[in-house]
Tab-separated table of C-alpha atoms in Angstrom:
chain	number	residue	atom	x	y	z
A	340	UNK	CA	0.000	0.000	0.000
A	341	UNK	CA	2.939	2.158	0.338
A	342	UNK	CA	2.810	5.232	-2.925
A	343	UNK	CA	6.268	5.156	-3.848
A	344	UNK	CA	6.057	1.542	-5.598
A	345	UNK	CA	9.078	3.054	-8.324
A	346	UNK	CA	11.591	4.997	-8.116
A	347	UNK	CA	10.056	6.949	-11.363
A	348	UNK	CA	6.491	6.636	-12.757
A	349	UNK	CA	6.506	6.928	-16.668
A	350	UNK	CA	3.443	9.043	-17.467
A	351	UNK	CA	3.709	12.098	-19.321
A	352	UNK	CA	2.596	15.097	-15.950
A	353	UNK	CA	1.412	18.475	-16.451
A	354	UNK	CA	2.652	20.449	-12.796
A	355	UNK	CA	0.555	23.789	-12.491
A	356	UNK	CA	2.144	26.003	-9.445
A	357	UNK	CA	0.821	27.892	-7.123
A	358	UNK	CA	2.571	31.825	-6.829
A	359	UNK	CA	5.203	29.582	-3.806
A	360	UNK	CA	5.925	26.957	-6.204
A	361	UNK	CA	6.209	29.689	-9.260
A	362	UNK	CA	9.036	31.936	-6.628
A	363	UNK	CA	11.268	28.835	-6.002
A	364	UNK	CA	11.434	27.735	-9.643
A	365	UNK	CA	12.289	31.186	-10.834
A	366	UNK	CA	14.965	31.956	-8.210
A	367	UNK	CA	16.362	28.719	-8.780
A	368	UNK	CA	17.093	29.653	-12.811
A	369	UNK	CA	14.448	27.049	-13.146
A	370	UNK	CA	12.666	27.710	-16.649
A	371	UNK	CA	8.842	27.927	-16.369
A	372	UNK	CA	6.386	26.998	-19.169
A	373	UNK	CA	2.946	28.318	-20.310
A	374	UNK	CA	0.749	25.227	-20.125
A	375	UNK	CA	-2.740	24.495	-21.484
A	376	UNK	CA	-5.311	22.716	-19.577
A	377	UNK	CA	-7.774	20.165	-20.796
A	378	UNK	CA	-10.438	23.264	-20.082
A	379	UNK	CA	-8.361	25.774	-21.995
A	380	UNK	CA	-7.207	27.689	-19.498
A	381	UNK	CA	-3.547	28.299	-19.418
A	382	UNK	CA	-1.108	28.183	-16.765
A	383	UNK	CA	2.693	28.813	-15.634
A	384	UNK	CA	4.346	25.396	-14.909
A	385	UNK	CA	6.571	22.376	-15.612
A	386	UNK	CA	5.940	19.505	-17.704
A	387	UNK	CA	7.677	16.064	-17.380
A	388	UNK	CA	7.575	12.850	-19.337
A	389	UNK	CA	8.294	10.651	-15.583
A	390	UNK	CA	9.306	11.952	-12.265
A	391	UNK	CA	9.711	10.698	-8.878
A	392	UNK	CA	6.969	10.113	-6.779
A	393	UNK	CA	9.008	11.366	-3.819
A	394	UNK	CA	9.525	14.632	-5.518
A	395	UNK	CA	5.703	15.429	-6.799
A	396	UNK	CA	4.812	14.301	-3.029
A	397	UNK	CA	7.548	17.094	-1.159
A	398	UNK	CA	6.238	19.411	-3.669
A	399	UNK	CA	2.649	18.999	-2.978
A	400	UNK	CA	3.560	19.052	0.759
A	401	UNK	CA	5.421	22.467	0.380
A	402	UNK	CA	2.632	23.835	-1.175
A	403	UNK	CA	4.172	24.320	-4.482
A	404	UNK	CA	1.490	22.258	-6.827
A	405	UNK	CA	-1.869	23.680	-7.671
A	406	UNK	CA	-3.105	21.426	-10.411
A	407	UNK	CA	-1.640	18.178	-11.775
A	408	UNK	CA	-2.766	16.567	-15.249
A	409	UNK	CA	-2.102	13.394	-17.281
A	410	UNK	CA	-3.951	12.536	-20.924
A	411	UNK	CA	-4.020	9.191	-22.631
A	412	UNK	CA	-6.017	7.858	-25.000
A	413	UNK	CA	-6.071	4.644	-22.989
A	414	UNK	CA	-5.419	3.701	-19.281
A	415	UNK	CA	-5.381	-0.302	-19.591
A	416	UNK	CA	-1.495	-0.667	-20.136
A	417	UNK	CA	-0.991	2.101	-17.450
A	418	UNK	CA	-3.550	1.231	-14.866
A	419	UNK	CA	-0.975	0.939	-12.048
A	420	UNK	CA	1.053	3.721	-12.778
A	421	UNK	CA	-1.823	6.390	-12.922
A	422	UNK	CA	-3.221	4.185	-9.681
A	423	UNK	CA	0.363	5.146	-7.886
A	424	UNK	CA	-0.158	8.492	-8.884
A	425	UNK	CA	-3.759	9.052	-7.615
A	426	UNK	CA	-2.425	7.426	-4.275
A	427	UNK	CA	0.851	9.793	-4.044
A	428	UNK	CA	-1.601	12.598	-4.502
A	429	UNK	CA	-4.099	11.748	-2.373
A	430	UNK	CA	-1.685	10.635	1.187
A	431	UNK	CA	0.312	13.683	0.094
A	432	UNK	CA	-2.618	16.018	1.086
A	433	UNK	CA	-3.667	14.127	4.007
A	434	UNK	CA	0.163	14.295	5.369
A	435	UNK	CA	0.193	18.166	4.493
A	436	UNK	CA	-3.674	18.536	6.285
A	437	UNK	CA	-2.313	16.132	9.246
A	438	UNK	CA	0.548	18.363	9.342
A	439	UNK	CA	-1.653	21.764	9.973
A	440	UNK	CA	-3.942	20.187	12.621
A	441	UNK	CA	-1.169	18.650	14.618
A	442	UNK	CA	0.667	21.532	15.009
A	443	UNK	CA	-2.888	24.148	16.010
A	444	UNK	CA	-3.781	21.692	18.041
A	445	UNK	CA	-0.440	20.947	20.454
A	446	UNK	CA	0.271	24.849	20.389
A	447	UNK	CA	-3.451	25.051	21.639
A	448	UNK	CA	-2.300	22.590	24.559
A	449	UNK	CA	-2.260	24.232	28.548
A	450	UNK	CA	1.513	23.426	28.717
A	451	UNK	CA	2.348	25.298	25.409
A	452	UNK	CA	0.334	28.215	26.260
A	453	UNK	CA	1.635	28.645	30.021
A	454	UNK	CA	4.870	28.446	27.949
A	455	UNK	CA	3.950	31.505	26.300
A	456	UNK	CA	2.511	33.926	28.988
A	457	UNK	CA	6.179	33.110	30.886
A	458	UNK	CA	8.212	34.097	27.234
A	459	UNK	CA	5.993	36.733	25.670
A	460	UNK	CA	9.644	36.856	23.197
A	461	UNK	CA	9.837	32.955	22.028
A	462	UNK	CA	5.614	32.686	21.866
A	463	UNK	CA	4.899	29.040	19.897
A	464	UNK	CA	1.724	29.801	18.103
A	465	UNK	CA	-0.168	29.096	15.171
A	466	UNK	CA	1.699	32.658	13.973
A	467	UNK	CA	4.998	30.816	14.623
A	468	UNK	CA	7.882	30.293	12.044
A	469	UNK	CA	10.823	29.163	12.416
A	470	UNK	CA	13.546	27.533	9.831
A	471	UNK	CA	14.124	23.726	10.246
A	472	UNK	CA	18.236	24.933	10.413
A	473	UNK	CA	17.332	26.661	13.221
A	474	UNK	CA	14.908	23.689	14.936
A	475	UNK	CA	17.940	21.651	14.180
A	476	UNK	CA	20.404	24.193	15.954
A	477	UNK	CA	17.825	24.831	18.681
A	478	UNK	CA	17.697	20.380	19.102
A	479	UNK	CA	20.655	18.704	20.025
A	480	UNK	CA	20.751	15.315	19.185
A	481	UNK	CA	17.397	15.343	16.991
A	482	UNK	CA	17.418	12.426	15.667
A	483	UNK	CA	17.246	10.484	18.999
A	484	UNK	CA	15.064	12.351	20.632
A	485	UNK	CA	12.919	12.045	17.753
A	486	UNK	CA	13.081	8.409	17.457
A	487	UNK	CA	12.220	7.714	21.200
A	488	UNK	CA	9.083	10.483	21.045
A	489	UNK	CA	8.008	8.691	17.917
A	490	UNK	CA	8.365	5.030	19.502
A	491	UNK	CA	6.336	6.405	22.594
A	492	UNK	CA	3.439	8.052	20.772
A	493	UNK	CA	3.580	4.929	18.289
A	494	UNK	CA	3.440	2.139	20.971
A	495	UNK	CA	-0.248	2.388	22.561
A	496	UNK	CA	-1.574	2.764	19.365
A	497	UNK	CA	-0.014	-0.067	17.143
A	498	UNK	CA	-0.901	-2.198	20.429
A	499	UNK	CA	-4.692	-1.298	19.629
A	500	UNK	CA	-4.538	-1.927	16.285
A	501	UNK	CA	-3.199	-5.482	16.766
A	502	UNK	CA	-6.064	-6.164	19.040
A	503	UNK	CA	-8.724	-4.658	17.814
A	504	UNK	CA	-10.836	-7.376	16.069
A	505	UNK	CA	-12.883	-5.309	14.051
A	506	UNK	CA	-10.004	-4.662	11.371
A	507	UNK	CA	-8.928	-6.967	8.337
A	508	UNK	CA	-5.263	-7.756	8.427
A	509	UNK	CA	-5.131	-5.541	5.246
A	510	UNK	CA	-6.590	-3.029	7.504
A	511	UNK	CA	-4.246	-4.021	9.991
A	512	UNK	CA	-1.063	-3.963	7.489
A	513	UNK	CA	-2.189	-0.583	6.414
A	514	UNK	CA	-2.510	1.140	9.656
A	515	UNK	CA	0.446	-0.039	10.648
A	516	UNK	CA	2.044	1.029	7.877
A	517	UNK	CA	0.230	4.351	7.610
A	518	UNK	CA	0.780	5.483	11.368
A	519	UNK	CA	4.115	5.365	11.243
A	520	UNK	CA	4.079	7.445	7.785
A	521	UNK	CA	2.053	10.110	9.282
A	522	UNK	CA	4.600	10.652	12.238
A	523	UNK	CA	7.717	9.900	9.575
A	524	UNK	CA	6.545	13.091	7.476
A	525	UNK	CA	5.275	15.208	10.202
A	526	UNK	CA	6.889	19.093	10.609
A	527	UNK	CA	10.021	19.188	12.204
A	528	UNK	CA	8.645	22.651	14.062
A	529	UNK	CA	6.179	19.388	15.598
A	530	UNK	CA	8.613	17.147	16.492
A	531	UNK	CA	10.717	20.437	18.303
A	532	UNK	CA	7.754	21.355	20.532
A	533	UNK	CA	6.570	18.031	20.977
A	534	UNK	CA	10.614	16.869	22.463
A	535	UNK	CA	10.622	20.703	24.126
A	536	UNK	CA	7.712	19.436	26.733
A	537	UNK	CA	8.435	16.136	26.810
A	538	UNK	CA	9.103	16.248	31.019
A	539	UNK	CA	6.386	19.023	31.695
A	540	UNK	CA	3.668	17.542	33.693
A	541	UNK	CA	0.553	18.775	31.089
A	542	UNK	CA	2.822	16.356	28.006
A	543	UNK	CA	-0.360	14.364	28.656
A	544	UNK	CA	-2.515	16.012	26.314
A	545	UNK	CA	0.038	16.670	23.687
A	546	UNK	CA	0.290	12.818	23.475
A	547	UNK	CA	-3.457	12.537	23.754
A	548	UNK	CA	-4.429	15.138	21.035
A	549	UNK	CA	-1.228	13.782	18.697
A	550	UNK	CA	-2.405	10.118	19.148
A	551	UNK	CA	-6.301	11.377	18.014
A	552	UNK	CA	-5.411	13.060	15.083
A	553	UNK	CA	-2.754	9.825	14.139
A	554	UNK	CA	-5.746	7.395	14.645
A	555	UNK	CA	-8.009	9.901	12.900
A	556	UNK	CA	-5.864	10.476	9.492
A	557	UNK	CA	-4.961	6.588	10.216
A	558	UNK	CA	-8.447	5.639	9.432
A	559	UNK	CA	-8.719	8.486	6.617
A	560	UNK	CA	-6.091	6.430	4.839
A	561	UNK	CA	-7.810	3.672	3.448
A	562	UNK	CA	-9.356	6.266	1.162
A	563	UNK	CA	-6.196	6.741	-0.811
A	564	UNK	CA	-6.877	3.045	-2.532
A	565	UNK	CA	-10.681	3.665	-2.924
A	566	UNK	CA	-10.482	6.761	-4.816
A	567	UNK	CA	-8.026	4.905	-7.048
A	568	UNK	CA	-9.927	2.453	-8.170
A	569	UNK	CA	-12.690	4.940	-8.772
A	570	UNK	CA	-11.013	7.244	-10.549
A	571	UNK	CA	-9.281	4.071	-12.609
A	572	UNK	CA	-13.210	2.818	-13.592
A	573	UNK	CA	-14.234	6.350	-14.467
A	574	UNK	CA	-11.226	5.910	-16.974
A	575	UNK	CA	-11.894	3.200	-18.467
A	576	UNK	CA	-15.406	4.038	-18.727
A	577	UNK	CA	-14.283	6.874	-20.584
A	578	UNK	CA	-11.794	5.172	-22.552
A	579	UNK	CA	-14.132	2.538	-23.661
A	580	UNK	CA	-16.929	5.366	-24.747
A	581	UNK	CA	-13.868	6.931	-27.257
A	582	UNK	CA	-13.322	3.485	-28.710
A	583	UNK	CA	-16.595	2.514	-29.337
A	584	UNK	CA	-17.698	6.102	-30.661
A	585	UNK	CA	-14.198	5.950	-32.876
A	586	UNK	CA	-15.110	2.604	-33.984
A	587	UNK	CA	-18.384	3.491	-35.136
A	588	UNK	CA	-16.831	6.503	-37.171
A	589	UNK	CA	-13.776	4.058	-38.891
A	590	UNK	CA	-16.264	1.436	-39.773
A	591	UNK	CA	-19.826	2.267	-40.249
A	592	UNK	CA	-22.023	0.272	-41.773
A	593	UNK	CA	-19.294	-1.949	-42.200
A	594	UNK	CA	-20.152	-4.025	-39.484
A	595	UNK	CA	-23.802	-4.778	-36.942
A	596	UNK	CA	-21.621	-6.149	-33.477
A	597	UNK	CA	-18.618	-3.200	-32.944
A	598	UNK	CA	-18.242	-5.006	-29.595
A	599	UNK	CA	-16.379	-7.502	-31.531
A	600	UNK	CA	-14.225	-4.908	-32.863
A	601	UNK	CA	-13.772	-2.734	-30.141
A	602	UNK	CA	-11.876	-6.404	-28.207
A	603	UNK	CA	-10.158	-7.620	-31.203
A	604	UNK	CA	-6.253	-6.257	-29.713
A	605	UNK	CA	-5.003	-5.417	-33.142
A	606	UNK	CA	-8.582	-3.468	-34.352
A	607	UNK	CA	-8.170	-1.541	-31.011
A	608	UNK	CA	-4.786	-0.565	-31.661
A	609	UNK	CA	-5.698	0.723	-34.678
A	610	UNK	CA	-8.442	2.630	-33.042
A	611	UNK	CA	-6.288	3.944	-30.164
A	612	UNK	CA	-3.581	5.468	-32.833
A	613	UNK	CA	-6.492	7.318	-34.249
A	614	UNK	CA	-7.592	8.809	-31.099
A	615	UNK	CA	-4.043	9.983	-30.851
A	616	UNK	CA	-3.554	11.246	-34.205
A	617	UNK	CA	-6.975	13.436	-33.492
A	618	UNK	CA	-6.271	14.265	-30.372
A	619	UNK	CA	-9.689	12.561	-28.764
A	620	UNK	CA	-8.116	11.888	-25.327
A	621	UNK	CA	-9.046	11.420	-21.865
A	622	UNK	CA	-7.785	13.938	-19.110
A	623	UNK	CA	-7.906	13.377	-15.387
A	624	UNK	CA	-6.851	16.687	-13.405
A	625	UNK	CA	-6.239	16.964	-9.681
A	626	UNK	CA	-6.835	20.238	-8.276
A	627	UNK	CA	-5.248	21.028	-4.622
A	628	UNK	CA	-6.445	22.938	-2.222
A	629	UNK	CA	-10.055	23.759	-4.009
A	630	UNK	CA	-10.240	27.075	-5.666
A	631	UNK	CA	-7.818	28.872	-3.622
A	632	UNK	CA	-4.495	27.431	-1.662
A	633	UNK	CA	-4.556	29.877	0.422
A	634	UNK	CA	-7.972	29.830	2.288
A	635	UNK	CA	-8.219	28.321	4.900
A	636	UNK	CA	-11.241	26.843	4.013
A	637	UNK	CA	-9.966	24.711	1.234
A	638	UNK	CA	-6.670	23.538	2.798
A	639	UNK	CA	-7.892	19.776	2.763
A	640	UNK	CA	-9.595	20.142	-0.813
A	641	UNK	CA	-9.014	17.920	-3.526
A	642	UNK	CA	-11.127	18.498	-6.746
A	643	UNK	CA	-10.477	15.668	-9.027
A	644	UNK	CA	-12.134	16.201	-12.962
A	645	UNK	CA	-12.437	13.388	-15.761
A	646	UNK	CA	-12.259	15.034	-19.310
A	647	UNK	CA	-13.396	13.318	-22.019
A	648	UNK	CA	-11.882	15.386	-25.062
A	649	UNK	CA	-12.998	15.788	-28.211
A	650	UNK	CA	-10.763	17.020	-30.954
A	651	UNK	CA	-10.732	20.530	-30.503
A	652	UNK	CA	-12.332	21.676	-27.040
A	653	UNK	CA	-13.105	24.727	-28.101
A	654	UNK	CA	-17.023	23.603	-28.384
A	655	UNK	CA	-16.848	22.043	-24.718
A	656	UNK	CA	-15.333	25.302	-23.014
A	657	UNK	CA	-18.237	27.278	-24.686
A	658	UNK	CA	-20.913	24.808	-23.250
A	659	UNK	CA	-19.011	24.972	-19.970
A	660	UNK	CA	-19.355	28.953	-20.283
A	661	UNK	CA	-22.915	28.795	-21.245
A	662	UNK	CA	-23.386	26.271	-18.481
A	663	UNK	CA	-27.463	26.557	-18.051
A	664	UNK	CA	-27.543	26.282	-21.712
A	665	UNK	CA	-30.347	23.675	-22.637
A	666	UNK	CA	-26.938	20.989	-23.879
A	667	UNK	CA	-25.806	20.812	-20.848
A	668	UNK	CA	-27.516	18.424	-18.351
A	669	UNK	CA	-25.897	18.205	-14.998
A	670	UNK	CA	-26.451	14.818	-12.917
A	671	UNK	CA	-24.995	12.981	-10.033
A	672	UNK	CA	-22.810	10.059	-10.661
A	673	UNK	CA	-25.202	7.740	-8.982
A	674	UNK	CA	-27.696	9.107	-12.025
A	675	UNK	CA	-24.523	8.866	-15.062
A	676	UNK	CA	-23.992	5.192	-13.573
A	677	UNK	CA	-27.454	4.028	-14.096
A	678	UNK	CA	-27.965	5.828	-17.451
A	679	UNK	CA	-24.999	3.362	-19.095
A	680	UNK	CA	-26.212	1.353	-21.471
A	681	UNK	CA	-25.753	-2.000	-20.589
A	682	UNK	CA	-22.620	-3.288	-21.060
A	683	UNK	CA	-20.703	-0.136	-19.450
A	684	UNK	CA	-19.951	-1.466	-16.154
A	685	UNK	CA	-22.552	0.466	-14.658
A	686	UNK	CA	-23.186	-1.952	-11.974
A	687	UNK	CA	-19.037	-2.197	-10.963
A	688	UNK	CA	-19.260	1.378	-11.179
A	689	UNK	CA	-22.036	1.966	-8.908
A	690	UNK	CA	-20.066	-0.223	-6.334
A	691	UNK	CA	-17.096	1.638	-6.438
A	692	UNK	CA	-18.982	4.898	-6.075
A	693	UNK	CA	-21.027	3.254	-3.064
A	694	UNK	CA	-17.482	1.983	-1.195
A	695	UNK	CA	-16.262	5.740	-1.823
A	696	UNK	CA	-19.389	7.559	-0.514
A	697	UNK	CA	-19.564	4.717	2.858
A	698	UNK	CA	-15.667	5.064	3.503
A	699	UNK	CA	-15.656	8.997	3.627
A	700	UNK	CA	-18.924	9.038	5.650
A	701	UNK	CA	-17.562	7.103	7.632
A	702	UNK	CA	-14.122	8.925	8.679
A	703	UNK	CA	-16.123	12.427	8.513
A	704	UNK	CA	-14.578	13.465	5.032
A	705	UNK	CA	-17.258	15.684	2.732
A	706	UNK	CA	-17.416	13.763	-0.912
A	707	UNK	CA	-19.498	15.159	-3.426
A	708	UNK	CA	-19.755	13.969	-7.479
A	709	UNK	CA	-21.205	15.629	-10.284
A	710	UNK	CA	-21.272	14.881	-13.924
A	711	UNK	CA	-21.609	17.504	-16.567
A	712	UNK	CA	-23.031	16.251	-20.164
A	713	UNK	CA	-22.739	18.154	-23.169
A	714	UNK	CA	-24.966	17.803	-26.134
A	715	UNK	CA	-22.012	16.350	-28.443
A	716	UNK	CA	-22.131	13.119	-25.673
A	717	UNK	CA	-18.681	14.755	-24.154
A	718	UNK	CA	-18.666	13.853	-20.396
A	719	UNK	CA	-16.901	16.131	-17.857
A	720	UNK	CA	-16.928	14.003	-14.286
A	721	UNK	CA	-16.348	16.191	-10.979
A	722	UNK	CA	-14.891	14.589	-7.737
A	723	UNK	CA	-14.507	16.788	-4.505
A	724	UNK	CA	-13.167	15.512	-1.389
A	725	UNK	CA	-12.447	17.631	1.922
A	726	UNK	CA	-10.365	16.299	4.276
């Protein structure tokens, strides 16, 4: 379950950055590119053919990524790569949202704040900044003392997961796994207050509040896979609606059963290069952080959109502008599911939408779906998760 499964994922990655991401690129004689979206817009940012999964993941964590994008005209061959992806994405924003509630809520903690009435100069609030050279400096031996803090916080709880007999042992694996993560990538400004009151006699609820929010964004986890496998059958769904419409156009009348075709490997290769050479693609975007990056309000946002590209999208962006236009019928996905023709995998669909709606109800994360269907059978699909 772990997100960095290769050292490099080979899918061509479209890297939108927010005004942070577009400062350290520049003053790092890093060359910037203008970028166009699957909706047109265009964008400053970097474009790479593979990358580390490591490096997107610090990047998204620093708060240098707005928007990321990939476009195929098929996802069969690279189901587990854009799976890895969706994963690295989705645990990177949990880590970076873990990261922000950790840290208000030990400052918030009686020990912290008695702390700061006694030094109104060295105040830790949710104001506070301070360099990790400097945390480093202000730690001797950091390491160690971070190791034993992390094996006392960690203890209680992996000894409650090993009992608890409600969990799966893939449950079990994960949180495991997935506790430890949390803790591995938490902020070192964290780690330095958390070590700093360590002996104080109110520690207790630092360790109380830290080990809530671990078993909390422990349990959150889990959603990384399901809204993988989602978002890899709203692919393929799409995919599979580009073939069969492409088919139709390459061969009609030529043939009654273009299921046939459509399975035949070497008949959908030659469909697939046509897609290409016309540019019909699929596009899945990730958008971080909602609208806005900076609001507070949409810190723990992730807005994930399935394109489903025509040649030229010029058409699509003006249905999207005229969006109360009589072509454009908005549903939920529960409704786009059930109004597949059969044969679409409406019914796997449905359960992979039902697993995603029970699992974030269920860990108190806000999932909403919308589909947006334009009168030239285009499909624009709308995820949004808050964390």
């Amino acid at each position: 379950m772990a997100q960095e499964k290769k050292f490099l994922l080979d899918i061509p990655l479209k890297l939108i950055l927010t005004d942070e991401g577009t400062s350290h690129f520049i003053s790092n004689q890093k060359k910037l590119m203008r970028i166009k979206l699957a909706d047109n817009r265009e964008r400053f940012g970097i474009s790479l053919n593979n990358f580390s999964p490591l490096s997107v993941q610090n990047m998204i964590m620093l708060g240098y990524i707005k928007n990321i994008e990939i476009s195929m005209p098929e996802f069969v061959t690279r189901r587990q790569e854009v799976m890895d992806l969706s994963k690295v994405i989705v645990y990177s924003l949990m880590y970076k949202q873990f990261n922000h509630e950790v840290f208000n809520k030990i400052v918030a903690c009686e020990c912290v704040r008695k702390y700061n009435r006694s030094n109104p100069t060295q105040i830790l609030d949710e104001q506070t900044v301070i360099s990790d050279k400097d945390i480093v400096r202000l730690m001797p031996n950091a390491s160690e003392r971070i190791k034993k803090a992390k094996k006392e916080i960690l203890d209680p709880i992996w000894k409650d997961i090993m009992l608890n007999r409600k969990y799966t042992p893939e449950e079990r694996n994960l949180y495991l796994l997935m506790t430890e993560k949390f803790l591995d990538k938490m902020n070192l400004i964290s780690w330095f207050i958390i070590t700093k009151f360590a002996k104080d006699e109110g520690f207790w609820q630092i360790e109380r509040e830290l080990r809530n929010k671990l078993v909390e964004y422990m349990e959150k986890s889990q959603l990384a896979e399901y809204i993988s496998l989602m978002l890899m059958e709203l692919a393929l769904n799409n995919e599979n609606s580009n073939v069969r419409t492409k088919a139709r156009k390459m061969f009609g009348g030529l043939y009654d059963d273009y299921e046939t075709i459509v399975r035949d490997p070497k008949e959908r290769i030659r469909i697939i290069n046509q897609l290409v050479k016309d540019n019909e693609l699929v596009y899945i975007s990730w958008q971080i952080g909602g609208n806005s990056t900076t609001s507070v309000g949409n810190r723990g946002k992730l807005e994930i959109a399935i394109y489903n590209k025509a040649s030229e999208f010029q058409e699509v962006k003006e249905s999207i502008e005229a969006a109360m236009a009589s072509s454009l019928r908005k549903k939920s996905l529960v409704e786009f599911y059930k109004g597949l023709p059969e044969g679409d995998s409406q019914d796997l669909g449905l359960n992979y939408l039902t697993y995603v709606d029970e699992a974030c109800k269920k860990v108190s994360v806000r999932f909403e779906s919308m589909v947006n269907q334009f009168s030239n059978d285009l499909t624009a699909i709308k995820l949004t998760f808050d964390f």
